[in-house]
PDB file as gemmi writes it, atoms N, CA and C in Angstrom:
CRYST1    1.000    1.000    1.000  90.00  90.00  90.00 P 1                      
ATOM      1  N   UNK A   1       3.103  -9.467  11.170  1.00  0.00           N  
ATOM      2  CA  UNK A   1       3.335  -9.454   9.832  1.00  0.00           C  
ATOM      3  C   UNK A   1       3.298  -8.036   9.390  1.00  0.00           C  
ATOM      4  N   UNK A   2       4.106  -7.901   8.419  1.00  0.00           N  
ATOM      5  CA  UNK A   2       4.164  -6.611   7.821  1.00  0.00           C  
ATOM      6  C   UNK A   2       3.787  -6.787   6.293  1.00  0.00           C  
ATOM      7  N   UNK A   3       2.459  -6.467   5.902  1.00  0.00           N  
ATOM      8  CA  UNK A   3       2.034  -6.928   4.636  1.00  0.00           C  
ATOM      9  C   UNK A   3       1.790  -8.611   4.800  1.00  0.00           C  
ATOM     10  N   UNK A   4       2.413  -9.424   3.857  1.00  0.00           N  
ATOM     11  CA  UNK A   4       2.308 -10.662   3.822  1.00  0.00           C  
ATOM     12  C   UNK A   4       3.664 -11.435   4.566  1.00  0.00           C  
ATOM     13  N   UNK A   5       4.596 -10.529   4.974  1.00  0.00           N  
ATOM     14  CA  UNK A   5       5.877 -10.922   5.593  1.00  0.00           C  
ATOM     15  C   UNK A   5       5.998 -11.113   7.045  1.00  0.00           C  
ATOM     16  N   UNK A   6       6.066 -12.063   7.666  1.00  0.00           N  
ATOM     17  CA  UNK A   6       6.258 -11.982   9.082  1.00  0.00           C  
ATOM     18  C   UNK A   6       7.752 -10.952   9.531  1.00  0.00           C  
ATOM     19  N   UNK A   7       7.282 -10.358  10.832  1.00  0.00           N  
ATOM     20  CA  UNK A   7       8.162  -9.321  11.398  1.00  0.00           C  
ATOM     21  C   UNK A   7       8.683  -9.599  12.566  1.00  0.00           C  
ATOM     22  N   UNK A   8       9.744  -9.774  12.786  1.00  0.00           N  
ATOM     23  CA  UNK A   8      10.498 -10.103  14.102  1.00  0.00           C  
ATOM     24  C   UNK A   8      10.740  -9.029  14.981  1.00  0.00           C  
ATOM     25  N   UNK A   9      10.017  -8.545  15.951  1.00  0.00           N  
ATOM     26  CA  UNK A   9      10.296  -7.260  16.759  1.00  0.00           C  
ATOM     27  C   UNK A   9      10.913  -7.861  17.972  1.00  0.00           C  
ATOM     28  N   UNK A  10      12.151  -6.852  18.644  1.00  0.00           N  
ATOM     29  CA  UNK A  10      12.799  -7.303  19.629  1.00  0.00           C  
ATOM     30  C   UNK A  10      11.764  -6.841  20.703  1.00  0.00           C  
ATOM     31  N   UNK A  11      11.965  -7.605  22.028  1.00  0.00           N  
ATOM     32  CA  UNK A  11      11.303  -7.315  23.123  1.00  0.00           C  
ATOM     33  C   UNK A  11      12.037  -5.861  23.693  1.00  0.00           C  
ATOM     34  N   UNK A  12      11.209  -5.149  24.567  1.00  0.00           N  
ATOM     35  CA  UNK A  12       9.904  -5.076  24.636  1.00  0.00           C  
ATOM     36  C   UNK A  12       8.763  -4.572  23.692  1.00  0.00           C  
ATOM     37  N   UNK A  13       9.468  -4.067  22.546  1.00  0.00           N  
ATOM     38  CA  UNK A  13       8.611  -3.541  21.475  1.00  0.00           C  
ATOM     39  C   UNK A  13       7.639  -4.635  20.945  1.00  0.00           C  
ATOM     40  N   UNK A  14       7.852  -5.916  20.939  1.00  0.00           N  
ATOM     41  CA  UNK A  14       6.937  -6.880  20.422  1.00  0.00           C  
ATOM     42  C   UNK A  14       5.538  -6.888  21.484  1.00  0.00           C  
ATOM     43  N   UNK A  15       5.760  -6.650  22.832  1.00  0.00           N  
ATOM     44  CA  UNK A  15       4.668  -6.623  23.594  1.00  0.00           C  
ATOM     45  C   UNK A  15       3.802  -5.488  23.424  1.00  0.00           C  
ATOM     46  N   UNK A  16       4.725  -4.309  23.106  1.00  0.00           N  
ATOM     47  CA  UNK A  16       3.894  -3.093  22.975  1.00  0.00           C  
ATOM     48  C   UNK A  16       2.998  -3.067  21.441  1.00  0.00           C  
ATOM     49  N   UNK A  17       3.636  -3.617  20.631  1.00  0.00           N  
ATOM     50  CA  UNK A  17       2.747  -3.857  19.311  1.00  0.00           C  
ATOM     51  C   UNK A  17       1.614  -4.716  19.358  1.00  0.00           C  
ATOM     52  N   UNK A  18       1.810  -5.865  20.284  1.00  0.00           N  
ATOM     53  CA  UNK A  18       0.676  -6.844  20.506  1.00  0.00           C  
ATOM     54  C   UNK A  18      -0.383  -6.025  20.976  1.00  0.00           C  
ATOM     55  N   UNK A  19      -0.133  -5.381  22.162  1.00  0.00           N  
ATOM     56  CA  UNK A  19      -1.039  -4.542  22.909  1.00  0.00           C  
ATOM     57  C   UNK A  19      -1.860  -3.632  22.088  1.00  0.00           C  
ATOM     58  N   UNK A  20      -1.030  -2.958  21.133  1.00  0.00           N  
ATOM     59  CA  UNK A  20      -1.714  -1.942  20.340  1.00  0.00           C  
ATOM     60  C   UNK A  20      -2.743  -2.671  19.343  1.00  0.00           C  
ATOM     61  N   UNK A  21      -2.219  -3.550  18.946  1.00  0.00           N  
ATOM     62  CA  UNK A  21      -3.073  -4.403  17.724  1.00  0.00           C  
ATOM     63  C   UNK A  21      -4.342  -4.994  18.505  1.00  0.00           C  
ATOM     64  N   UNK A  22      -4.212  -5.296  19.601  1.00  0.00           N  
ATOM     65  CA  UNK A  22      -5.494  -5.773  20.362  1.00  0.00           C  
ATOM     66  C   UNK A  22      -6.496  -4.859  20.805  1.00  0.00           C  
ATOM     67  N   UNK A  23      -5.867  -3.593  21.001  1.00  0.00           N  
ATOM     68  CA  UNK A  23      -6.869  -2.441  21.187  1.00  0.00           C  
ATOM     69  C   UNK A  23      -7.163  -1.529  20.370  1.00  0.00           C  
ATOM     70  N   UNK A  24      -6.702  -1.579  18.961  1.00  0.00           N  
ATOM     71  CA  UNK A  24      -6.953  -0.804  17.992  1.00  0.00           C  
ATOM     72  C   UNK A  24      -8.265  -0.422  17.574  1.00  0.00           C  
ATOM     73  N   UNK A  25      -8.741   0.789  17.411  1.00  0.00           N  
ATOM     74  CA  UNK A  25     -10.304   1.020  16.942  1.00  0.00           C  
ATOM     75  C   UNK A  25     -10.039   2.190  15.864  1.00  0.00           C  
ATOM     76  N   UNK A  26     -10.918   2.065  14.760  1.00  0.00           N  
ATOM     77  CA  UNK A  26     -11.096   2.860  13.859  1.00  0.00           C  
ATOM     78  C   UNK A  26     -11.653   4.197  14.467  1.00  0.00           C  
ATOM     79  N   UNK A  27     -11.472   5.387  13.787  1.00  0.00           N  
ATOM     80  CA  UNK A  27     -12.108   6.723  14.210  1.00  0.00           C  
ATOM     81  C   UNK A  27     -13.026   7.365  13.601  1.00  0.00           C  
ATOM     82  N   UNK A  28     -13.699   6.252  12.536  1.00  0.00           N  
ATOM     83  CA  UNK A  28     -14.700   6.764  11.513  1.00  0.00           C  
ATOM     84  C   UNK A  28     -16.000   7.033  12.267  1.00  0.00           C  
ATOM     85  N   UNK A  29     -16.927   8.113  12.125  1.00  0.00           N  
ATOM     86  CA  UNK A  29     -17.949   8.380  12.635  1.00  0.00           C  
ATOM     87  C   UNK A  29     -19.161   7.477  12.149  1.00  0.00           C  
ATOM     88  N   UNK A  30     -19.027   6.863  10.905  1.00  0.00           N  
ATOM     89  CA  UNK A  30     -20.065   6.064  10.428  1.00  0.00           C  
ATOM     90  C   UNK A  30     -19.202   5.055   9.797  1.00  0.00           C  
ATOM     91  N   UNK A  31     -19.805   3.927   9.560  1.00  0.00           N  
ATOM     92  CA  UNK A  31     -19.067   2.744   8.818  1.00  0.00           C  
ATOM     93  C   UNK A  31     -18.537   1.838   9.987  1.00  0.00           C  
ATOM     94  N   UNK A  32     -18.131   0.628   9.607  1.00  0.00           N  
ATOM     95  CA  UNK A  32     -17.917  -0.329  10.338  1.00  0.00           C  
ATOM     96  C   UNK A  32     -16.306  -0.266  10.501  1.00  0.00           C  
ATOM     97  N   UNK A  33     -15.844  -0.036  11.624  1.00  0.00           N  
ATOM     98  CA  UNK A  33     -14.457  -0.011  11.901  1.00  0.00           C  
ATOM     99  C   UNK A  33     -13.577  -0.802  12.786  1.00  0.00           C  
ATOM    100  N   UNK A  34     -14.016  -2.021  12.962  1.00  0.00           N  
ATOM    101  CA  UNK A  34     -13.494  -3.042  13.839  1.00  0.00           C  
ATOM    102  C   UNK A  34     -12.781  -3.825  12.848  1.00  0.00           C  
ATOM    103  N   UNK A  35     -13.141  -4.348  11.907  1.00  0.00           N  
ATOM    104  CA  UNK A  35     -12.560  -5.438  11.120  1.00  0.00           C  
ATOM    105  C   UNK A  35     -11.628  -4.765   9.984  1.00  0.00           C  
ATOM    106  N   UNK A  36     -10.476  -4.515  10.310  1.00  0.00           N  
ATOM    107  CA  UNK A  36      -9.571  -3.837   9.591  1.00  0.00           C  
ATOM    108  C   UNK A  36      -8.088  -4.623   9.713  1.00  0.00           C  
ATOM    109  N   UNK A  37      -7.108  -4.281   8.849  1.00  0.00           N  
ATOM    110  CA  UNK A  37      -5.940  -4.999   8.852  1.00  0.00           C  
ATOM    111  C   UNK A  37      -5.106  -4.051   9.467  1.00  0.00           C  
ATOM    112  N   UNK A  38      -5.145  -2.611   9.909  1.00  0.00           N  
ATOM    113  CA  UNK A  38      -4.284  -1.598   9.940  1.00  0.00           C  
ATOM    114  C   UNK A  38      -3.842  -1.687  11.590  1.00  0.00           C  
ATOM    115  N   UNK A  39      -2.677  -1.527  11.791  1.00  0.00           N  
ATOM    116  CA  UNK A  39      -2.318  -1.214  13.241  1.00  0.00           C  
ATOM    117  C   UNK A  39      -2.541   0.219  13.709  1.00  0.00           C  
ATOM    118  N   UNK A  40      -2.556   1.206  12.885  1.00  0.00           N  
ATOM    119  CA  UNK A  40      -3.067   2.564  13.196  1.00  0.00           C  
ATOM    120  C   UNK A  40      -4.208   2.967  12.196  1.00  0.00           C  
ATOM    121  N   UNK A  41      -5.454   2.415  12.531  1.00  0.00           N  
ATOM    122  CA  UNK A  41      -6.728   2.730  11.516  1.00  0.00           C  
ATOM    123  C   UNK A  41      -7.021   4.025  11.431  1.00  0.00           C  
ATOM    124  N   UNK A  42      -7.533   4.692  10.342  1.00  0.00           N  
ATOM    125  CA  UNK A  42      -7.593   5.789  10.122  1.00  0.00           C  
ATOM    126  C   UNK A  42      -9.050   6.390  10.504  1.00  0.00           C  
ATOM    127  N   UNK A  43      -9.504   7.764  10.014  1.00  0.00           N  
ATOM    128  CA  UNK A  43     -10.889   8.085  10.046  1.00  0.00           C  
ATOM    129  C   UNK A  43     -11.836   7.550   9.019  1.00  0.00           C  
ATOM    130  N   UNK A  44     -11.497   7.123   8.065  1.00  0.00           N  
ATOM    131  CA  UNK A  44     -12.381   6.386   7.060  1.00  0.00           C  
ATOM    132  C   UNK A  44     -12.286   5.011   7.354  1.00  0.00           C  
ATOM    133  N   UNK A  45     -13.394   4.204   7.271  1.00  0.00           N  
ATOM    134  CA  UNK A  45     -13.467   2.802   7.637  1.00  0.00           C  
ATOM    135  C   UNK A  45     -12.748   1.979   6.441  1.00  0.00           C  
ATOM    136  N   UNK A  46     -12.058   1.307   7.036  1.00  0.00           N  
ATOM    137  CA  UNK A  46     -11.154   0.452   6.272  1.00  0.00           C  
ATOM    138  C   UNK A  46      -9.905   0.918   5.635  1.00  0.00           C  
ATOM    139  N   UNK A  47      -9.524   2.101   6.273  1.00  0.00           N  
ATOM    140  CA  UNK A  47      -8.328   2.965   5.862  1.00  0.00           C  
ATOM    141  C   UNK A  47      -7.314   3.067   6.802  1.00  0.00           C  
ATOM    142  N   UNK A  48      -6.099   3.287   6.624  1.00  0.00           N  
ATOM    143  CA  UNK A  48      -4.912   3.500   7.786  1.00  0.00           C  
ATOM    144  C   UNK A  48      -5.190   4.934   7.802  1.00  0.00           C  
ATOM    145  N   UNK A  49      -4.443   5.364   9.021  1.00  0.00           N  
ATOM    146  CA  UNK A  49      -4.255   6.981   9.420  1.00  0.00           C  
ATOM    147  C   UNK A  49      -3.409   7.379   8.420  1.00  0.00           C  
ATOM    148  N   UNK A  50      -3.540   8.526   8.169  1.00  0.00           N  
ATOM    149  CA  UNK A  50      -2.703   9.323   7.196  1.00  0.00           C  
ATOM    150  C   UNK A  50      -1.288   9.475   7.815  1.00  0.00           C  
ATOM    151  N   UNK A  51      -0.363   9.928   7.159  1.00  0.00           N  
ATOM    152  CA  UNK A  51       0.933  10.103   7.561  1.00  0.00           C  
ATOM    153  C   UNK A  51       0.865  11.679   8.203  1.00  0.00           C  
ATOM    154  N   UNK A  52       0.147  12.551   7.710  1.00  0.00           N  
ATOM    155  CA  UNK A  52      -0.068  13.699   8.459  1.00  0.00           C  
ATOM    156  C   UNK A  52      -0.598  13.733   9.943  1.00  0.00           C  
ATOM    157  N   UNK A  53      -1.712  12.646   9.837  1.00  0.00           N  
ATOM    158  CA  UNK A  53      -2.469  12.735  11.141  1.00  0.00           C  
ATOM    159  C   UNK A  53      -1.739  11.978  12.339  1.00  0.00           C  
ATOM    160  N   UNK A  54      -0.849  11.058  11.829  1.00  0.00           N  
ATOM    161  CA  UNK A  54       0.126  10.371  12.672  1.00  0.00           C  
ATOM    162  C   UNK A  54       1.251  11.174  13.158  1.00  0.00           C  
ATOM    163  N   UNK A  55       1.596  12.168  12.268  1.00  0.00           N  
ATOM    164  CA  UNK A  55       2.704  13.118  12.747  1.00  0.00           C  
ATOM    165  C   UNK A  55       2.014  13.996  13.930  1.00  0.00           C  
ATOM    166  N   UNK A  56       0.880  14.304  13.560  1.00  0.00           N  
ATOM    167  CA  UNK A  56       0.034  15.284  14.421  1.00  0.00           C  
ATOM    168  C   UNK A  56       0.045  14.739  15.975  1.00  0.00           C  
ATOM    169  N   UNK A  57      -0.217  13.248  15.944  1.00  0.00           N  
ATOM    170  CA  UNK A  57      -0.511  12.545  17.109  1.00  0.00           C  
ATOM    171  C   UNK A  57       0.815  12.264  17.903  1.00  0.00           C  
ATOM    172  N   UNK A  58       1.829  12.312  17.090  1.00  0.00           N  
ATOM    173  CA  UNK A  58       3.296  11.976  17.444  1.00  0.00           C  
ATOM    174  C   UNK A  58       4.004  13.166  18.116  1.00  0.00           C  
ATOM    175  N   UNK A  59       3.626  14.457  17.783  1.00  0.00           N  
ATOM    176  CA  UNK A  59       4.394  15.516  17.891  1.00  0.00           C  
ATOM    177  C   UNK A  59       4.160  15.813  19.436  1.00  0.00           C  
ATOM    178  N   UNK A  60       2.923  16.011  20.148  1.00  0.00           N  
ATOM    179  CA  UNK A  60       2.905  16.346  21.592  1.00  0.00           C  
ATOM    180  C   UNK A  60       3.817  15.164  22.657  1.00  0.00           C  
ATOM    181  N   UNK A  61       4.045  14.111  21.720  1.00  0.00           N  
ATOM    182  CA  UNK A  61       4.692  12.855  22.713  1.00  0.00           C  
ATOM    183  C   UNK A  61       6.419  13.365  22.587  1.00  0.00           C  
ATOM    184  N   UNK A  62       6.675  14.567  21.857  1.00  0.00           N  
ATOM    185  CA  UNK A  62       8.327  14.632  21.519  1.00  0.00           C  
ATOM    186  C   UNK A  62       8.780  13.957  20.674  1.00  0.00           C  
ATOM    187  N   UNK A  63       7.902  13.243  19.545  1.00  0.00           N  
ATOM    188  CA  UNK A  63       8.540  12.396  18.630  1.00  0.00           C  
ATOM    189  C   UNK A  63       8.391  13.191  17.309  1.00  0.00           C  
ATOM    190  N   UNK A  64       9.512  13.432  16.600  1.00  0.00           N  
ATOM    191  CA  UNK A  64       9.418  14.030  15.238  1.00  0.00           C  
ATOM    192  C   UNK A  64       9.554  13.266  14.360  1.00  0.00           C  
ATOM    193  N   UNK A  65       8.549  12.842  13.493  1.00  0.00           N  
ATOM    194  CA  UNK A  65       8.539  11.844  12.822  1.00  0.00           C  
ATOM    195  C   UNK A  65       9.233  12.164  11.415  1.00  0.00           C  
ATOM    196  N   UNK A  66       9.353  13.499  10.988  1.00  0.00           N  
ATOM    197  CA  UNK A  66      10.264  13.495   9.797  1.00  0.00           C  
ATOM    198  C   UNK A  66      11.570  13.456   9.975  1.00  0.00           C  
ATOM    199  N   UNK A  67      11.932  13.730  11.042  1.00  0.00           N  
ATOM    200  CA  UNK A  67      13.521  13.618  11.528  1.00  0.00           C  
ATOM    201  C   UNK A  67      13.637  12.152  11.481  1.00  0.00           C  
ATOM    202  N   UNK A  68      13.069  11.364  12.103  1.00  0.00           N  
ATOM    203  CA  UNK A  68      13.085   9.835  12.588  1.00  0.00           C  
ATOM    204  C   UNK A  68      13.011   9.223  11.093  1.00  0.00           C  
ATOM    205  N   UNK A  69      12.159   9.690  10.272  1.00  0.00           N  
ATOM    206  CA  UNK A  69      12.016   9.177   8.889  1.00  0.00           C  
ATOM    207  C   UNK A  69      13.392   9.404   8.070  1.00  0.00           C  
ATOM    208  N   UNK A  70      13.524  10.531   7.932  1.00  0.00           N  
ATOM    209  CA  UNK A  70      15.066  10.840   7.190  1.00  0.00           C  
ATOM    210  C   UNK A  70      16.245   9.931   7.620  1.00  0.00           C  
ATOM    211  N   UNK A  71      16.295  10.156   8.979  1.00  0.00           N  
ATOM    212  CA  UNK A  71      17.454   9.152   9.570  1.00  0.00           C  
ATOM    213  C   UNK A  71      17.332   7.755   9.339  1.00  0.00           C  
ATOM    214  N   UNK A  72      16.186   7.148   9.422  1.00  0.00           N  
ATOM    215  CA  UNK A  72      15.962   5.830   8.709  1.00  0.00           C  
ATOM    216  C   UNK A  72      16.386   5.512   7.273  1.00  0.00           C  
ATOM    217  N   UNK A  73      15.950   6.472   6.478  1.00  0.00           N  
ATOM    218  CA  UNK A  73      16.033   6.408   4.990  1.00  0.00           C  
ATOM    219  C   UNK A  73      17.518   6.467   4.807  1.00  0.00           C  
ATOM    220  N   UNK A  74      18.314   7.458   5.514  1.00  0.00           N  
ATOM    221  CA  UNK A  74      19.500   7.579   5.096  1.00  0.00           C  
ATOM    222  C   UNK A  74      20.540   6.174   5.585  1.00  0.00           C  
ATOM    223  N   UNK A  75      19.923   5.883   6.702  1.00  0.00           N  
ATOM    224  CA  UNK A  75      20.415   4.392   7.278  1.00  0.00           C  
ATOM    225  C   UNK A  75      20.395   3.214   6.318  1.00  0.00           C  
ATOM    226  N   UNK A  76      19.104   3.383   5.562  1.00  0.00           N  
ATOM    227  CA  UNK A  76      19.018   2.357   4.759  1.00  0.00           C  
ATOM    228  C   UNK A  76      19.898   2.365   3.441  1.00  0.00           C  
ATOM    229  N   UNK A  77      19.790   3.655   3.046  1.00  0.00           N  
ATOM    230  CA  UNK A  77      20.649   3.972   1.936  1.00  0.00           C  
ATOM    231  C   UNK A  77      22.155   3.677   2.057  1.00  0.00           C  
ATOM    232  N   UNK A  78      22.578   3.723   3.206  1.00  0.00           N  
ATOM    233  CA  UNK A  78      24.017   3.322   3.562  1.00  0.00           C  
ATOM    234  C   UNK A  78      24.268   2.230   3.477  1.00  0.00           C  
ATOM    235  N   UNK A  79      23.222   1.174   3.815  1.00  0.00           N  
ATOM    236  CA  UNK A  79      23.320  -0.203   3.941  1.00  0.00           C  
ATOM    237  C   UNK A  79      22.972  -1.139   2.736  1.00  0.00           C  
ATOM    238  N   UNK A  80      21.997  -0.614   1.679  1.00  0.00           N  
ATOM    239  CA  UNK A  80      21.519  -1.149   0.603  1.00  0.00           C  
ATOM    240  C   UNK A  80      22.117  -0.761  -0.839  1.00  0.00           C  
ATOM    241  N   UNK A  81      22.280  -1.508  -1.764  1.00  0.00           N  
ATOM    242  CA  UNK A  81      22.399  -0.985  -3.033  1.00  0.00           C  
ATOM    243  C   UNK A  81      21.462   0.025  -3.711  1.00  0.00           C  
ATOM    244  N   UNK A  82      21.876   0.851  -4.290  1.00  0.00           N  
ATOM    245  CA  UNK A  82      20.769   2.196  -4.771  1.00  0.00           C  
ATOM    246  C   UNK A  82      19.600   1.247  -5.580  1.00  0.00           C  
ATOM    247  N   UNK A  83      19.977   0.171  -6.404  1.00  0.00           N  
ATOM    248  CA  UNK A  83      18.774  -0.348  -7.029  1.00  0.00           C  
ATOM    249  C   UNK A  83      17.853  -0.881  -6.132  1.00  0.00           C  
ATOM    250  N   UNK A  84      18.395  -1.635  -5.044  1.00  0.00           N  
ATOM    251  CA  UNK A  84      17.499  -2.307  -4.192  1.00  0.00           C  
ATOM    252  C   UNK A  84      16.667  -1.264  -3.468  1.00  0.00           C  
ATOM    253  N   UNK A  85      17.332  -0.257  -3.037  1.00  0.00           N  
ATOM    254  CA  UNK A  85      16.693   0.860  -2.377  1.00  0.00           C  
ATOM    255  C   UNK A  85      15.445   1.231  -3.022  1.00  0.00           C  
ATOM    256  N   UNK A  86      15.567   1.692  -4.566  1.00  0.00           N  
ATOM    257  CA  UNK A  86      14.726   2.249  -5.256  1.00  0.00           C  
ATOM    258  C   UNK A  86      13.558   1.317  -5.531  1.00  0.00           C  
ATOM    259  N   UNK A  87      13.734   0.116  -5.475  1.00  0.00           N  
ATOM    260  CA  UNK A  87      12.523  -0.913  -5.882  1.00  0.00           C  
ATOM    261  C   UNK A  87      11.979  -0.917  -4.557  1.00  0.00           C  
ATOM    262  N   UNK A  88      12.766  -1.183  -3.541  1.00  0.00           N  
ATOM    263  CA  UNK A  88      12.046  -1.296  -2.021  1.00  0.00           C  
ATOM    264  C   UNK A  88      11.124  -0.136  -1.782  1.00  0.00           C  
ATOM    265  N   UNK A  89      11.671   1.034  -2.084  1.00  0.00           N  
ATOM    266  CA  UNK A  89      10.932   2.208  -1.691  1.00  0.00           C  
ATOM    267  C   UNK A  89       9.898   2.913  -2.796  1.00  0.00           C  
ATOM    268  N   UNK A  90      10.113   2.526  -3.917  1.00  0.00           N  
ATOM    269  CA  UNK A  90       9.430   2.962  -5.164  1.00  0.00           C  
ATOM    270  C   UNK A  90       9.943   4.381  -5.346  1.00  0.00           C  
ATOM    271  N   UNK A  91      11.222   4.690  -5.423  1.00  0.00           N  
ATOM    272  CA  UNK A  91      11.822   5.758  -5.635  1.00  0.00           C  
ATOM    273  C   UNK A  91      12.711   5.828  -6.908  1.00  0.00           C  
ATOM    274  N   UNK A  92      12.959   6.883  -7.342  1.00  0.00           N  
ATOM    275  CA  UNK A  92      13.885   6.857  -8.672  1.00  0.00           C  
ATOM    276  C   UNK A  92      15.251   6.468  -8.353  1.00  0.00           C  
ATOM    277  N   UNK A  93      15.799   5.640  -9.159  1.00  0.00           N  
ATOM    278  CA  UNK A  93      17.368   5.075  -9.141  1.00  0.00           C  
ATOM    279  C   UNK A  93      18.259   6.336  -8.855  1.00  0.00           C  
ATOM    280  N   UNK A  94      18.019   7.457  -9.311  1.00  0.00           N  
ATOM    281  CA  UNK A  94      18.882   8.476  -9.068  1.00  0.00           C  
ATOM    282  C   UNK A  94      18.692   9.119  -7.769  1.00  0.00           C  
ATOM    283  N   UNK A  95      17.480   9.146  -7.283  1.00  0.00           N  
ATOM    284  CA  UNK A  95      17.423   9.589  -5.833  1.00  0.00           C  
ATOM    285  C   UNK A  95      17.946   8.468  -4.950  1.00  0.00           C  
ATOM    286  N   UNK A  96      17.966   7.357  -5.160  1.00  0.00           N  
ATOM    287  CA  UNK A  96      18.598   6.374  -4.212  1.00  0.00           C  
ATOM    288  C   UNK A  96      20.043   6.316  -4.201  1.00  0.00           C  
ATOM    289  N   UNK A  97      20.558   6.745  -5.710  1.00  0.00           N  
ATOM    290  CA  UNK A  97      22.175   6.857  -5.753  1.00  0.00           C  
ATOM    291  C   UNK A  97      22.528   8.120  -4.994  1.00  0.00           C  
ATOM    292  N   UNK A  98      21.843   9.343  -5.197  1.00  0.00           N  
ATOM    293  CA  UNK A  98      22.120  10.285  -4.091  1.00  0.00           C  
ATOM    294  C   UNK A  98      22.286  10.179  -2.665  1.00  0.00           C  
ATOM    295  N   UNK A  99      21.211   9.404  -2.203  1.00  0.00           N  
ATOM    296  CA  UNK A  99      21.182   9.001  -0.738  1.00  0.00           C  
ATOM    297  C   UNK A  99      22.190   8.178  -0.348  1.00  0.00           C  
ATOM    298  N   UNK A 100      22.718   7.498  -1.394  1.00  0.00           N  
ATOM    299  CA  UNK A 100      23.720   6.394  -0.823  1.00  0.00           C  
ATOM    300  C   UNK A 100      25.327   7.147  -0.732  1.00  0.00           C  
ATOM    301  N   UNK A 101      25.375   8.596  -1.142  1.00  0.00           N  
ATOM    302  CA  UNK A 101      26.632   9.330  -1.013  1.00  0.00           C  
ATOM    303  C   UNK A 101      26.301  10.137  -0.207  1.00  0.00           C  
TER     304      UNK A 101                                                      
END                                                                             
C-alpha cells in the first residue's frame, strides 16, 4: 500500500520491500517505535525518516537521491499533463508547465 492505494511492485523489488517492512524498527530513544505505518521509520516515535536523513543513509551506498529524484520528476513531467502533475505533487501549475518543456 502507498497510503490507501495498493502498489504493485515488480519482482525482485516486491520481495525486498516485504523484507524491509517485516524488519523495520524506529530509531527513537524513548517512546513506542514498533507500531507505525512507515516503511522507513524516523527518530521520533510515529514519524517517518526525514528526507535529509534518508539521503545521508543512501549516500555511502552510492545512491545520489537528489539526482534520482530529479530524474523521476522530469520523467513524470514528460508523461503527465501539467495540471495533473501540479495536483499530484502539490506544486504550482507554472512549475509543472516549466518541467513539461
